mmCIF file of C-alpha atoms in Angstrom:
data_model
loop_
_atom_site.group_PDB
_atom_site.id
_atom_site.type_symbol
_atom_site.label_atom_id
_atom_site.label_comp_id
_atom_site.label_asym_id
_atom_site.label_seq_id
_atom_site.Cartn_x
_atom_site.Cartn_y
_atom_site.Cartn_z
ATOM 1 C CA UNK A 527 92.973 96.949 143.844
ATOM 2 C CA UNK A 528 95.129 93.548 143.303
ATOM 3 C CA UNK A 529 96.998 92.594 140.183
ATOM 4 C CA UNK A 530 94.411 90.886 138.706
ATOM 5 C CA UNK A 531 92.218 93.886 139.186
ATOM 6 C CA UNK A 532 95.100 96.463 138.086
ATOM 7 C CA UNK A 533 95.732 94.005 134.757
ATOM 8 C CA UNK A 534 92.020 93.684 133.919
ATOM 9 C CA UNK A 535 91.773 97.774 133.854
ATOM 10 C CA UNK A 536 94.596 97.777 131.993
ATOM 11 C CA UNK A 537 93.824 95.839 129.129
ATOM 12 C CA UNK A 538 90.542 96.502 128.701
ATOM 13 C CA UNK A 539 91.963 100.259 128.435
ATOM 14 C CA UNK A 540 93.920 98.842 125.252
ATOM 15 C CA UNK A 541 91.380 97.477 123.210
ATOM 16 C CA UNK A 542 90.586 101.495 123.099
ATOM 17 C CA UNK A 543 93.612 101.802 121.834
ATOM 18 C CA UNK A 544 94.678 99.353 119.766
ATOM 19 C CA UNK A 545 92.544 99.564 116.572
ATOM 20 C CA UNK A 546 93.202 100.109 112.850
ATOM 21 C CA UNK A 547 93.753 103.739 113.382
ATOM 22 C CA UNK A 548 96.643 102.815 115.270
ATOM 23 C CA UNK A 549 98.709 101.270 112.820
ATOM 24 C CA UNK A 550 97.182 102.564 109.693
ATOM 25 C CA UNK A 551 96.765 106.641 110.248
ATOM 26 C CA UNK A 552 93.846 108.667 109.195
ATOM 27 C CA UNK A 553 94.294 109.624 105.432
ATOM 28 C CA UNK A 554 95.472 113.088 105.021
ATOM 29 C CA UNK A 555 93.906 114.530 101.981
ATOM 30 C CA UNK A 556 95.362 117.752 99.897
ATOM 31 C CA UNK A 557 93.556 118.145 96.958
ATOM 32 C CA UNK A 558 94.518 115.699 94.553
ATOM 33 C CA UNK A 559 97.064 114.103 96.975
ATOM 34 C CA UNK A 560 96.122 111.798 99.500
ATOM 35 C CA UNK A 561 98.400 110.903 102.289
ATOM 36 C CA UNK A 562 98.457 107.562 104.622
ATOM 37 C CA UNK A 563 100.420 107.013 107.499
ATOM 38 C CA UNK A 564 101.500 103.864 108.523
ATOM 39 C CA UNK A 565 103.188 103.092 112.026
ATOM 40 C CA UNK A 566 104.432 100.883 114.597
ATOM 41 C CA UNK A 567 103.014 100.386 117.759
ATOM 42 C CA UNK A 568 105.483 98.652 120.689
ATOM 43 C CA UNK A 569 103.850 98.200 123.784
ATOM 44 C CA UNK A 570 104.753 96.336 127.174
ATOM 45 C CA UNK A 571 103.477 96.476 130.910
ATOM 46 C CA UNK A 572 104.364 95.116 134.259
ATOM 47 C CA UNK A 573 103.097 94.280 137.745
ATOM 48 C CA UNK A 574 103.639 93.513 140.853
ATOM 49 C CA UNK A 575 102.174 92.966 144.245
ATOM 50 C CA UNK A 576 102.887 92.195 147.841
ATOM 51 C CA UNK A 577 101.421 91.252 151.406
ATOM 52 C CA UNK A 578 103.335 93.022 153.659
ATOM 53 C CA UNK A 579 103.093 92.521 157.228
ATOM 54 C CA UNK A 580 100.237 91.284 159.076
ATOM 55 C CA UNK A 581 101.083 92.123 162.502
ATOM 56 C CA UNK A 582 97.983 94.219 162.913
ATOM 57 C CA UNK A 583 100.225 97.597 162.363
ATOM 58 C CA UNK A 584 97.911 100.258 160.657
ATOM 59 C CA UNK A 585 100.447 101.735 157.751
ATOM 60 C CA UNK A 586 101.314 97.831 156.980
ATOM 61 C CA UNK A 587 99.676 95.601 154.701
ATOM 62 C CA UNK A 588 98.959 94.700 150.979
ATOM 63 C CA UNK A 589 99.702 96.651 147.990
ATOM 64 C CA UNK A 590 100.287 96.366 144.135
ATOM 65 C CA UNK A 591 101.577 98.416 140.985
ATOM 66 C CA UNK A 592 101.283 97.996 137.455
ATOM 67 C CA UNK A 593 103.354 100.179 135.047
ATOM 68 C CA UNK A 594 102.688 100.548 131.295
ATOM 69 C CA UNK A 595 104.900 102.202 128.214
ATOM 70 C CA UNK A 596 104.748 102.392 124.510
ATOM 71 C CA UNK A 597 106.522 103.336 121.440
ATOM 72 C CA UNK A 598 105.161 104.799 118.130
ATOM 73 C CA UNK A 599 107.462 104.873 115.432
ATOM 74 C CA UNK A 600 105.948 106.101 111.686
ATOM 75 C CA UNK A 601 107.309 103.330 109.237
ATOM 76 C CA UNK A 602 106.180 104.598 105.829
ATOM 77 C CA UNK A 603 103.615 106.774 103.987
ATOM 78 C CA UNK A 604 101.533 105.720 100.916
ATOM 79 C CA UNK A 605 101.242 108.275 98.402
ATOM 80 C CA UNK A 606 98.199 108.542 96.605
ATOM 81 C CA UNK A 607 98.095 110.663 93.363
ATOM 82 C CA UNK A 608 95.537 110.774 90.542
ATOM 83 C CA UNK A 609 96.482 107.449 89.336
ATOM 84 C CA UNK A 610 99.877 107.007 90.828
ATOM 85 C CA UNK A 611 100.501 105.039 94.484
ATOM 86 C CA UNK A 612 103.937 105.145 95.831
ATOM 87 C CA UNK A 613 104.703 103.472 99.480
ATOM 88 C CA UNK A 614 107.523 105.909 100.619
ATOM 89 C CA UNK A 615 109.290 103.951 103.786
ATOM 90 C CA UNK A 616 110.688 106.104 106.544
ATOM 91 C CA UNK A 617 114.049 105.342 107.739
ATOM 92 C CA UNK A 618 117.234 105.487 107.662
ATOM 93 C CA UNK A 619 117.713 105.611 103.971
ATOM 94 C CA UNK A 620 118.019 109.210 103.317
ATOM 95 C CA UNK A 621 116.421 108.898 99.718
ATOM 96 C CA UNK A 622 112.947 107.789 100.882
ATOM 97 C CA UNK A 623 113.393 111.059 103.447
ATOM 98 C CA UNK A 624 114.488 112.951 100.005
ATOM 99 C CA UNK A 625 111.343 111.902 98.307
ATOM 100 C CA UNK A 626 108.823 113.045 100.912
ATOM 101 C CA UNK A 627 111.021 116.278 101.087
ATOM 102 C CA UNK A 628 110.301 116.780 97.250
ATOM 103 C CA UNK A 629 106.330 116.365 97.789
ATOM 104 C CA UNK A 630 106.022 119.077 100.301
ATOM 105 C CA UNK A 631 106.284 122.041 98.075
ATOM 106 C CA UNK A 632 103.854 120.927 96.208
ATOM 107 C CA UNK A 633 101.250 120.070 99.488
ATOM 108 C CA UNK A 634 102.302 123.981 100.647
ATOM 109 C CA UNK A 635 101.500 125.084 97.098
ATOM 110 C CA UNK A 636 98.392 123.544 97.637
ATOM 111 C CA UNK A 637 97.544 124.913 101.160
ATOM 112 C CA UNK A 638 98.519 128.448 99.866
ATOM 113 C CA UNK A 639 95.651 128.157 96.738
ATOM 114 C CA UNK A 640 93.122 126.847 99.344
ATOM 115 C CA UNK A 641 93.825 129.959 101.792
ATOM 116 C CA UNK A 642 93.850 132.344 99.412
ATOM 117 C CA UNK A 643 90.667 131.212 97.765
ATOM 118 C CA UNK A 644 88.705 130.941 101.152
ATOM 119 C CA UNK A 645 90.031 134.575 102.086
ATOM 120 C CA UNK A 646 88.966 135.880 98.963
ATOM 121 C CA UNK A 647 85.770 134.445 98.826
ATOM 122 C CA UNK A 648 85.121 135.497 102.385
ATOM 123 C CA UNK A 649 86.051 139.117 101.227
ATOM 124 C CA UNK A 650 83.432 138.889 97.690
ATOM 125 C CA UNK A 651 80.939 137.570 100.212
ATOM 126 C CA UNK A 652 81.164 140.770 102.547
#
């Protein structure tokens, strides 16, 4: 395939990829707690190509590459509680880290009531 062909595959790969999903996360939802993601997407590609020799050699001749790499980096989380909304950045600042480290006892809280009231309902039903 040439570099045209290689770049045409490429990008038409991408518009899989690239989407609102990408940059905005799927919701994660807790009970009353709803969690959204959102990230950064850094992408960038090359190619290249050559002829090679054309002096009827069998192993000599065209060929072409194309290489591809991308970064995700989360950026912040939007908190969504009853009535409350809080946009929690992620980065260095170690409060904003603090802050989502003060909301997970309550998500685990939240995971334990769910798991015990599925296991106990599964043991009334049997």
């Amino acid at each position: 395939m040439d570099i045209k062909g290689n770049a045409e595959v490429l990008f038409s790969k991408l518009e899989n990829f690239f989407k609102t999903e990408t940059v905005v996360g799927d919701p994660i939802r807790i009970d009353d707690i709803t969690l959204v993601p959102f990230i950064t997407v850094t992408f960038g590609c090359g190619t290249g190509g050559g002829e090679g020799n054309n002096s009827g050699k069998k192993d000599e001749g065209a060929g072409s590459g194309l290489g591809a790499g991308a970064k995700i980096v989360p950026n912040a989380v939007l908190v969504i509680k009853d009535e409350m909304v809080q946009m929690i950045p992620i980065n260095n600042n170690r409060g904003n880290i603090d802050k989502l480290i003060e909301l997970v006892p309550g998500i685990i809280e939240k995971f334990d009531k769910k798991r015990k009231a599925k296991k106990e309902k599964k043991e009334n039903q049997e």
